[in-house]
Short mmCIF file of the C-alpha atoms (twelve columns), coordinates in Angstrom:
data_MODEL
# 
_entry.id   MODEL 
# 
loop_
_atom_site.group_PDB 
_atom_site.id 
_atom_site.type_symbol 
_atom_site.label_atom_id 
_atom_site.label_alt_id 
_atom_site.label_comp_id 
_atom_site.label_asym_id 
_atom_site.label_seq_id 
_atom_site.Cartn_x 
_atom_site.Cartn_y 
_atom_site.Cartn_z 
_atom_site.pdbx_PDB_model_num 
ATOM 1   C CA . MET A 1   -0.007  0.000  0.017   1 
ATOM 2   C CA . GLN A 2   2.792   2.376  0.996   1 
ATOM 3   C CA . ARG A 3   4.685   1.564  -2.254  1 
ATOM 4   C CA . SER A 4   1.538   2.214  -4.355  1 
ATOM 5   C CA . MET A 5   0.957   5.542  -2.660  1 
ATOM 6   C CA . HIS A 6   4.602   6.433  -3.297  1 
ATOM 7   C CA . ARG A 7   4.237   5.656  -7.019  1 
ATOM 8   C CA . LEU A 8   1.028   7.637  -7.205  1 
ATOM 9   C CA . TRP A 9   2.675   10.592 -5.489  1 
ATOM 10  C CA . MET A 10  5.663   10.463 -7.832  1 
ATOM 11  C CA . GLY A 11  3.341   10.326 -10.839 1 
ATOM 12  C CA . LEU A 12  1.448   13.401 -9.616  1 
ATOM 13  C CA . CYS A 13  4.692   15.281 -9.034  1 
ATOM 14  C CA . ILE A 14  5.917   14.512 -12.552 1 
ATOM 15  C CA . ALA A 15  2.644   15.629 -14.082 1 
ATOM 16  C CA . MET A 16  2.640   18.831 -12.080 1 
ATOM 17  C CA . CYS A 17  6.229   19.621 -13.011 1 
ATOM 18  C CA . MET A 18  5.692   19.153 -16.763 1 
ATOM 19  C CA . THR A 19  6.035   22.415 -18.602 1 
ATOM 20  C CA . PRO A 20  3.415   23.431 -21.173 1 
ATOM 21  C CA . SER A 21  5.991   22.907 -23.962 1 
ATOM 22  C CA . ALA A 22  6.784   19.408 -22.636 1 
ATOM 23  C CA . ALA A 23  3.061   18.531 -22.742 1 
ATOM 24  C CA . ALA A 24  2.712   20.066 -26.193 1 
ATOM 25  C CA . SER A 25  5.635   17.998 -27.524 1 
ATOM 26  C CA . THR A 26  3.395   14.925 -27.520 1 
ATOM 27  C CA . ILE A 27  1.236   16.520 -30.238 1 
ATOM 28  C CA . ASN A 28  2.195   15.454 -33.748 1 
ATOM 29  C CA . THR A 29  0.626   18.120 -35.938 1 
ATOM 30  C CA . LEU A 30  1.397   16.401 -39.226 1 
ATOM 31  C CA . GLU A 31  -0.423  13.260 -38.063 1 
ATOM 32  C CA . ARG A 32  -3.354  15.325 -36.899 1 
ATOM 33  C CA . LEU A 33  -3.506  17.161 -40.226 1 
ATOM 34  C CA . SER A 34  -3.623  13.842 -42.053 1 
ATOM 35  C CA . ASP A 35  -6.389  12.628 -39.732 1 
ATOM 36  C CA . THR A 36  -8.577  15.744 -39.710 1 
ATOM 37  C CA . GLY A 37  -7.755  17.571 -42.948 1 
ATOM 38  C CA . THR A 38  -7.797  20.867 -40.976 1 
ATOM 39  C CA . LEU A 39  -5.059  23.352 -40.110 1 
ATOM 40  C CA . ARG A 40  -5.820  25.670 -37.167 1 
ATOM 41  C CA . VAL A 41  -4.434  29.097 -37.863 1 
ATOM 42  C CA . GLY A 42  -4.129  31.828 -35.237 1 
ATOM 43  C CA . TYR A 43  -4.783  35.417 -36.255 1 
ATOM 44  C CA . SER A 44  -5.270  38.749 -34.522 1 
ATOM 45  C CA . ASN A 45  -6.290  42.345 -35.156 1 
ATOM 46  C CA . THR A 46  -2.863  43.442 -36.468 1 
ATOM 47  C CA . ALA A 47  -3.123  44.786 -39.994 1 
ATOM 48  C CA . PRO A 48  -1.489  44.360 -42.420 1 
ATOM 49  C CA . PHE A 49  -0.351  40.960 -41.065 1 
ATOM 50  C CA . SER A 50  -3.735  39.553 -39.995 1 
ATOM 51  C CA . TYR A 51  -7.175  41.052 -39.448 1 
ATOM 52  C CA . LYS A 52  -10.883 40.461 -40.170 1 
ATOM 53  C CA . ASP A 53  -12.776 42.637 -42.641 1 
ATOM 54  C CA . ALA A 54  -16.384 43.855 -42.357 1 
ATOM 55  C CA . GLU A 55  -17.663 40.671 -44.009 1 
ATOM 56  C CA . GLY A 56  -15.876 38.509 -41.489 1 
ATOM 57  C CA . ASN A 57  -13.105 37.296 -43.786 1 
ATOM 58  C CA . VAL A 58  -9.670  36.805 -42.232 1 
ATOM 59  C CA . LEU A 59  -7.058  38.628 -44.327 1 
ATOM 60  C CA . GLY A 60  -3.506  39.879 -44.247 1 
ATOM 61  C CA . TYR A 61  0.049   39.402 -45.390 1 
ATOM 62  C CA . SER A 62  0.770   36.623 -42.873 1 
ATOM 63  C CA . ILE A 63  -2.627  35.036 -43.554 1 
ATOM 64  C CA . GLU A 64  -2.054  34.848 -47.287 1 
ATOM 65  C CA . LEU A 65  1.422   33.481 -46.688 1 
ATOM 66  C CA . CYS A 66  -0.061  30.771 -44.439 1 
ATOM 67  C CA . GLN A 67  -2.697  29.964 -47.019 1 
ATOM 68  C CA . ARG A 68  0.088   29.283 -49.523 1 
ATOM 69  C CA . VAL A 69  1.967   27.272 -46.875 1 
ATOM 70  C CA . ALA A 70  -1.192  25.252 -46.276 1 
ATOM 71  C CA . GLU A 71  -1.384  24.336 -49.971 1 
ATOM 72  C CA . GLN A 72  2.240   23.291 -49.924 1 
ATOM 73  C CA . LEU A 73  1.553   21.145 -46.822 1 
ATOM 74  C CA . ARG A 74  -1.435  19.558 -48.532 1 
ATOM 75  C CA . GLN A 75  0.779   18.522 -51.426 1 
ATOM 76  C CA . GLN A 76  3.622   17.368 -49.188 1 
ATOM 77  C CA . LEU A 77  1.222   15.187 -47.142 1 
ATOM 78  C CA . ASN A 78  -0.626  13.987 -50.265 1 
ATOM 79  C CA . LEU A 79  -3.986  15.099 -48.857 1 
ATOM 80  C CA . PRO A 80  -7.089  15.508 -51.038 1 
ATOM 81  C CA . ARG A 81  -7.827  18.783 -49.214 1 
ATOM 82  C CA . LEU A 82  -6.589  20.816 -46.240 1 
ATOM 83  C CA . ASP A 83  -9.126  23.223 -44.750 1 
ATOM 84  C CA . ILE A 84  -8.129  26.188 -42.592 1 
ATOM 85  C CA . GLU A 85  -9.843  26.972 -39.314 1 
ATOM 86  C CA . TYR A 86  -9.125  30.494 -38.045 1 
ATOM 87  C CA . VAL A 87  -8.755  31.068 -34.302 1 
ATOM 88  C CA . PHE A 88  -8.523  34.567 -32.837 1 
ATOM 89  C CA . THR A 89  -5.557  35.052 -30.542 1 
ATOM 90  C CA . THR A 90  -4.204  37.791 -28.297 1 
ATOM 91  C CA . PRO A 91  -0.594  38.530 -27.298 1 
ATOM 92  C CA . SER A 92  -1.257  37.052 -23.862 1 
ATOM 93  C CA . ASN A 93  -2.947  33.761 -24.896 1 
ATOM 94  C CA . ARG A 94  -1.304  32.766 -28.168 1 
ATOM 95  C CA . VAL A 95  1.379   30.477 -26.671 1 
ATOM 96  C CA . GLN A 96  -1.262  28.837 -24.453 1 
ATOM 97  C CA . LEU A 97  -3.451  28.149 -27.466 1 
ATOM 98  C CA . LEU A 98  -0.526  26.655 -29.344 1 
ATOM 99  C CA . ASN A 99  0.336   24.379 -26.419 1 
ATOM 100 C CA . SER A 100 -3.262  23.252 -26.055 1 
ATOM 101 C CA . ALA A 101 -3.476  22.496 -29.799 1 
ATOM 102 C CA . ASP A 102 -6.338  24.955 -30.289 1 
ATOM 103 C CA . VAL A 103 -3.886  26.601 -32.750 1 
ATOM 104 C CA . ASP A 104 -1.312  24.843 -34.923 1 
ATOM 105 C CA . ILE A 105 0.448   27.921 -36.287 1 
ATOM 106 C CA . GLU A 106 0.118   31.603 -35.473 1 
ATOM 107 C CA . CYS A 107 0.124   33.605 -38.722 1 
ATOM 108 C CA . ASN A 108 0.667   37.121 -37.513 1 
ATOM 109 C CA . ALA A 109 3.593   39.368 -36.496 1 
ATOM 110 C CA . SER A 110 5.483   37.639 -33.700 1 
ATOM 111 C CA . THR A 111 9.064   38.622 -32.934 1 
ATOM 112 C CA . ASN A 112 11.544  35.749 -33.184 1 
ATOM 113 C CA . ASN A 113 14.105  36.421 -30.430 1 
ATOM 114 C CA . ALA A 114 15.778  34.486 -27.633 1 
ATOM 115 C CA . GLU A 115 13.100  35.369 -25.095 1 
ATOM 116 C CA . ARG A 116 10.240  34.144 -27.273 1 
ATOM 117 C CA . ARG A 117 12.067  30.977 -28.376 1 
ATOM 118 C CA . ARG A 118 11.934  29.764 -24.785 1 
ATOM 119 C CA . SER A 119 8.245   29.127 -25.202 1 
ATOM 120 C CA . ALA A 120 7.663   28.607 -28.974 1 
ATOM 121 C CA . GLU A 121 9.214   27.532 -32.255 1 
ATOM 122 C CA . PHE A 122 9.504   29.875 -35.239 1 
ATOM 123 C CA . SER A 123 9.479   29.500 -38.995 1 
ATOM 124 C CA . LEU A 124 11.779  31.220 -41.420 1 
ATOM 125 C CA . SER A 125 11.294  34.968 -41.202 1 
ATOM 126 C CA . HIS A 126 8.774   36.923 -43.295 1 
ATOM 127 C CA . PHE A 127 9.397   40.474 -42.082 1 
ATOM 128 C CA . PHE A 128 11.858  42.560 -40.027 1 
ATOM 129 C CA . VAL A 129 10.942  45.314 -37.546 1 
ATOM 130 C CA . SER A 130 12.379  47.700 -35.050 1 
ATOM 131 C CA . VAL A 131 10.497  48.781 -31.916 1 
ATOM 132 C CA . ARG A 132 9.622   52.475 -31.721 1 
ATOM 133 C CA . PHE A 133 6.984   54.430 -29.840 1 
ATOM 134 C CA . VAL A 134 4.045   56.555 -30.848 1 
ATOM 135 C CA . SER A 135 3.051   59.731 -29.060 1 
ATOM 136 C CA . LEU A 136 0.961   62.862 -29.644 1 
ATOM 137 C CA . LYS A 137 2.852   65.199 -32.019 1 
ATOM 138 C CA . GLU A 138 2.081   68.221 -29.870 1 
ATOM 139 C CA . ASN A 139 4.195   66.801 -27.030 1 
ATOM 140 C CA . HIS A 140 7.426   66.589 -29.103 1 
ATOM 141 C CA . PHE A 141 8.554   63.195 -27.787 1 
ATOM 142 C CA . TYR A 142 11.091  61.817 -30.248 1 
ATOM 143 C CA . THR A 143 13.635  59.924 -28.162 1 
ATOM 144 C CA . LEU A 144 13.535  57.721 -25.061 1 
ATOM 145 C CA . GLN A 145 15.142  60.498 -23.001 1 
ATOM 146 C CA . ASP A 146 12.148  62.696 -23.961 1 
ATOM 147 C CA . LEU A 147 9.944   60.191 -22.113 1 
ATOM 148 C CA . ALA A 148 11.970  60.249 -18.867 1 
ATOM 149 C CA . GLY A 149 9.681   60.254 -15.850 1 
ATOM 150 C CA . ARG A 150 6.566   59.640 -17.958 1 
ATOM 151 C CA . SER A 151 4.303   56.654 -18.675 1 
ATOM 152 C CA . VAL A 152 4.472   54.187 -21.589 1 
ATOM 153 C CA . SER A 153 1.871   51.611 -22.509 1 
ATOM 154 C CA . VAL A 154 2.696   48.129 -23.792 1 
ATOM 155 C CA . ALA A 155 0.610   45.066 -24.669 1 
ATOM 156 C CA . ARG A 156 0.832   42.098 -22.328 1 
ATOM 157 C CA . GLY A 157 2.371   38.996 -23.859 1 
ATOM 158 C CA . THR A 158 4.604   40.917 -26.288 1 
ATOM 159 C CA . VAL A 159 8.373   41.063 -26.109 1 
ATOM 160 C CA . ASN A 160 7.993   44.854 -25.963 1 
ATOM 161 C CA . VAL A 161 7.283   44.614 -22.250 1 
ATOM 162 C CA . GLY A 162 10.778  43.271 -21.540 1 
ATOM 163 C CA . GLN A 163 12.371  45.575 -24.118 1 
ATOM 164 C CA . ILE A 164 10.943  48.790 -22.676 1 
ATOM 165 C CA . ASN A 165 11.760  47.629 -19.138 1 
ATOM 166 C CA . GLN A 166 15.340  46.961 -20.187 1 
ATOM 167 C CA . ALA A 167 15.672  50.429 -21.722 1 
ATOM 168 C CA . ASN A 168 14.104  51.851 -18.572 1 
ATOM 169 C CA . ARG A 169 16.764  50.224 -16.375 1 
ATOM 170 C CA . GLU A 170 19.749  50.842 -18.597 1 
ATOM 171 C CA . GLN A 171 19.003  54.506 -19.296 1 
ATOM 172 C CA . ARG A 172 17.495  55.184 -15.807 1 
ATOM 173 C CA . LEU A 173 14.426  56.753 -17.377 1 
ATOM 174 C CA . ASN A 174 12.098  56.322 -14.397 1 
ATOM 175 C CA . LEU A 175 9.317   55.260 -16.742 1 
ATOM 176 C CA . SER A 176 5.910   54.045 -15.494 1 
ATOM 177 C CA . VAL A 177 5.191   51.002 -17.717 1 
ATOM 178 C CA . VAL A 178 1.455   50.425 -18.213 1 
ATOM 179 C CA . PRO A 179 0.591   46.890 -19.505 1 
ATOM 180 C CA . VAL A 180 -2.822  46.377 -21.165 1 
ATOM 181 C CA . GLU A 181 -4.459  43.461 -22.991 1 
ATOM 182 C CA . THR A 182 -4.553  44.644 -26.627 1 
ATOM 183 C CA . LEU A 183 -2.652  46.866 -29.010 1 
ATOM 184 C CA . GLN A 184 -5.702  49.021 -29.539 1 
ATOM 185 C CA . GLU A 185 -6.079  49.653 -25.822 1 
ATOM 186 C CA . ALA A 186 -2.435  50.708 -25.634 1 
ATOM 187 C CA . PHE A 187 -2.846  53.064 -28.627 1 
ATOM 188 C CA . ASP A 188 -6.063  54.522 -27.160 1 
ATOM 189 C CA . LEU A 189 -4.275  55.441 -23.959 1 
ATOM 190 C CA . VAL A 190 -2.010  57.715 -26.044 1 
ATOM 191 C CA . THR A 191 -4.955  59.220 -27.864 1 
ATOM 192 C CA . GLU A 192 -6.710  60.000 -24.584 1 
ATOM 193 C CA . GLY A 193 -3.563  61.492 -23.084 1 
ATOM 194 C CA . ARG A 194 -3.447  58.948 -20.272 1 
ATOM 195 C CA . VAL A 195 0.072   57.805 -21.190 1 
ATOM 196 C CA . ALA A 196 2.873   59.658 -22.943 1 
ATOM 197 C CA . ALA A 197 3.679   56.904 -25.484 1 
ATOM 198 C CA . PHE A 198 2.998   53.328 -26.699 1 
ATOM 199 C CA . ALA A 199 5.948   51.092 -27.643 1 
ATOM 200 C CA . MET A 200 5.458   48.500 -30.356 1 
ATOM 201 C CA . ASP A 201 6.794   47.263 -33.707 1 
ATOM 202 C CA . ASP A 202 7.213   50.219 -36.029 1 
ATOM 203 C CA . ILE A 203 5.155   48.760 -38.909 1 
ATOM 204 C CA . LEU A 204 2.199   48.042 -36.620 1 
ATOM 205 C CA . LEU A 205 2.335   51.545 -35.153 1 
ATOM 206 C CA . SER A 206 2.452   53.075 -38.663 1 
ATOM 207 C CA . THR A 207 -0.644  51.077 -39.572 1 
ATOM 208 C CA . MET A 208 -2.540  52.123 -36.429 1 
ATOM 209 C CA . ILE A 209 -1.663  55.763 -37.050 1 
ATOM 210 C CA . ALA A 210 -2.874  55.509 -40.649 1 
ATOM 211 C CA . GLU A 211 -6.159  53.931 -39.465 1 
ATOM 212 C CA . SER A 212 -6.821  56.546 -36.824 1 
ATOM 213 C CA . SER A 213 -9.452  59.269 -37.311 1 
ATOM 214 C CA . ASP A 214 -6.680  61.915 -37.601 1 
ATOM 215 C CA . PRO A 215 -3.188  60.575 -38.382 1 
ATOM 216 C CA . THR A 216 -1.729  64.088 -38.263 1 
ATOM 217 C CA . VAL A 217 -1.926  64.278 -34.462 1 
ATOM 218 C CA . TYR A 218 0.518   61.372 -33.909 1 
ATOM 219 C CA . ALA A 219 4.300   61.127 -34.219 1 
ATOM 220 C CA . LEU A 220 6.435   58.029 -34.535 1 
ATOM 221 C CA . SER A 221 9.669   58.205 -32.575 1 
ATOM 222 C CA . GLU A 222 12.903  59.071 -34.386 1 
ATOM 223 C CA . GLU A 223 14.838  56.784 -32.064 1 
ATOM 224 C CA . ALA A 224 14.396  53.003 -32.281 1 
ATOM 225 C CA . VAL A 225 14.068  51.198 -28.973 1 
ATOM 226 C CA . THR A 226 15.652  48.032 -30.435 1 
ATOM 227 C CA . ALA A 227 17.739  46.962 -33.388 1 
ATOM 228 C CA . GLU A 228 16.017  45.294 -36.331 1 
ATOM 229 C CA . GLU A 229 14.529  41.898 -35.411 1 
ATOM 230 C CA . PRO A 230 12.839  39.167 -37.490 1 
ATOM 231 C CA . LEU A 231 9.188   38.192 -37.442 1 
ATOM 232 C CA . GLY A 232 8.140   34.601 -38.048 1 
ATOM 233 C CA . LEU A 233 5.228   32.219 -37.943 1 
ATOM 234 C CA . MET A 234 4.958   30.791 -34.460 1 
ATOM 235 C CA . MET A 235 4.452   27.081 -33.650 1 
ATOM 236 C CA . ARG A 236 4.472   25.019 -30.501 1 
ATOM 237 C CA . GLN A 237 7.720   23.624 -29.116 1 
ATOM 238 C CA . GLY A 238 8.608   19.970 -29.566 1 
ATOM 239 C CA . ASP A 239 6.868   19.615 -32.925 1 
ATOM 240 C CA . SER A 240 10.045  19.646 -35.037 1 
ATOM 241 C CA . SER A 241 8.607   17.613 -37.989 1 
ATOM 242 C CA . PHE A 242 5.829   20.206 -38.462 1 
ATOM 243 C CA . VAL A 243 8.304   23.120 -38.221 1 
ATOM 244 C CA . GLU A 244 10.497  21.426 -40.788 1 
ATOM 245 C CA . GLN A 245 7.605   20.978 -43.220 1 
ATOM 246 C CA . VAL A 246 6.474   24.593 -42.789 1 
ATOM 247 C CA . ASN A 247 10.017  25.838 -43.481 1 
ATOM 248 C CA . GLN A 248 10.244  23.573 -46.510 1 
ATOM 249 C CA . ALA A 249 7.005   25.121 -47.806 1 
ATOM 250 C CA . LEU A 250 8.300   28.623 -47.176 1 
ATOM 251 C CA . ARG A 251 11.617  27.938 -48.945 1 
ATOM 252 C CA . THR A 252 9.652   26.726 -51.961 1 
ATOM 253 C CA . LEU A 253 7.655   30.004 -51.985 1 
ATOM 254 C CA . TYR A 254 10.789  32.117 -51.548 1 
ATOM 255 C CA . GLU A 255 12.651  30.260 -54.310 1 
ATOM 256 C CA . ARG A 256 9.764   30.752 -56.712 1 
ATOM 257 C CA . GLY A 257 10.030  34.520 -56.220 1 
ATOM 258 C CA . GLU A 258 6.407   34.839 -55.048 1 
ATOM 259 C CA . MET A 259 7.154   37.115 -52.118 1 
ATOM 260 C CA . LEU A 260 7.665   40.335 -54.084 1 
ATOM 261 C CA . GLU A 261 4.099   40.160 -55.486 1 
ATOM 262 C CA . LEU A 262 2.662   39.165 -52.104 1 
ATOM 263 C CA . TYR A 263 4.532   41.931 -50.317 1 
ATOM 264 C CA . GLU A 264 3.445   44.595 -52.724 1 
ATOM 265 C CA . ARG A 265 -0.211  43.667 -52.309 1 
ATOM 266 C CA . TRP A 266 -0.124  44.201 -48.541 1 
ATOM 267 C CA . PHE A 267 2.408   46.996 -48.084 1 
ATOM 268 C CA . GLN A 268 2.229   49.093 -51.236 1 
ATOM 269 C CA . GLN A 269 -1.339  48.785 -52.405 1 
ATOM 270 C CA . PRO A 270 -4.635  49.707 -50.654 1 
ATOM 271 C CA . LEU A 271 -5.379  47.340 -47.802 1 
ATOM 272 C CA . PRO A 272 -8.637  45.454 -48.423 1 
ATOM 273 C CA . GLY A 273 -11.400 46.707 -46.137 1 
ATOM 274 C CA . LYS A 274 -9.169  49.432 -44.640 1 
ATOM 275 C CA . GLY A 275 -9.126  52.297 -47.048 1 
ATOM 276 C CA . ILE A 276 -5.449  53.012 -46.380 1 
ATOM 277 C CA . THR A 277 -2.181  52.401 -48.212 1 
ATOM 278 C CA . LEU A 278 0.995   51.972 -46.173 1 
ATOM 279 C CA . ASN A 279 3.482   52.652 -49.005 1 
ATOM 280 C CA . VAL A 280 6.269   50.770 -47.224 1 
ATOM 281 C CA . PRO A 281 8.885   49.486 -49.685 1 
ATOM 282 C CA . MET A 282 10.566  46.144 -48.959 1 
ATOM 283 C CA . SER A 283 13.678  46.715 -46.844 1 
ATOM 284 C CA . ASP A 284 17.103  45.689 -48.037 1 
ATOM 285 C CA . THR A 285 17.262  43.275 -45.114 1 
ATOM 286 C CA . LEU A 286 14.115  41.485 -46.252 1 
ATOM 287 C CA . VAL A 287 15.170  41.444 -49.892 1 
ATOM 288 C CA . GLN A 288 18.443  39.781 -48.966 1 
ATOM 289 C CA . TYR A 289 16.728  37.355 -46.617 1 
ATOM 290 C CA . PHE A 290 14.293  36.140 -49.256 1 
ATOM 291 C CA . MET A 291 17.215  35.509 -51.566 1 
ATOM 292 C CA . ASN A 292 19.072  33.523 -48.887 1 
ATOM 293 C CA . PRO A 293 16.742  32.479 -46.019 1 
ATOM 294 C CA . GLN A 294 18.524  31.313 -42.876 1 
ATOM 295 C CA . GLY A 295 17.123  29.316 -39.997 1 
# 
């Protein structure tokens, strides 16, 4: 009896100590795709990467890229069809949804850095960003030192939380960091004058400014908070065979030269359902990466 109780106790301890990524590693996505014929794709409200239009269609640069990846996966797995089920995610729940298998791949704008790789796997990159901050133009905040002693909003679950805290410590800025649930909430705090600035990826801030009721009242910081970093499609840890197949699909797309046309549609032409055009040319970094993808 005592030995049985000991074994039961040890089993409970092992189960309790398992990390989410360790539990997720038992999920074989490729097998599940073959069984169900459905790929679960995470998206968010982050134009131009992923968003939903007025008719309820999920659109975006990352979404179209994942649609093409899905077709490549269908061919690689020799499936008659591979449907896509879209699942809305937030910065704070996306890793949890990956680990629970509610989402197979997040097709959005997630930064691939050392901090994030502790909890998720990443595909080859599809964009590069720097972190900047947005503020009201009338306040003339252009550098981090201009924000000293003031408040900055960030979205929970983003790497920007750690990045702005690091800058705060290293430059002794005495910032008050205000975490909120969504990017829009963080932006609205700036609009309402409740914080001095909102720190986020520069391309996303540019899009939010363009979408606002009066873009002329906002200013994007001249100083970058971080160096340029890659964005990738995010997948759960421990599912290396799926990651490998996704990267094989991306390499095929990159080698075919399809990315220039795809990029132009989302960054240099009017965004469907938005009524804005970003006019952001492809960076030299991204051009070179598509020619020689690493990772």
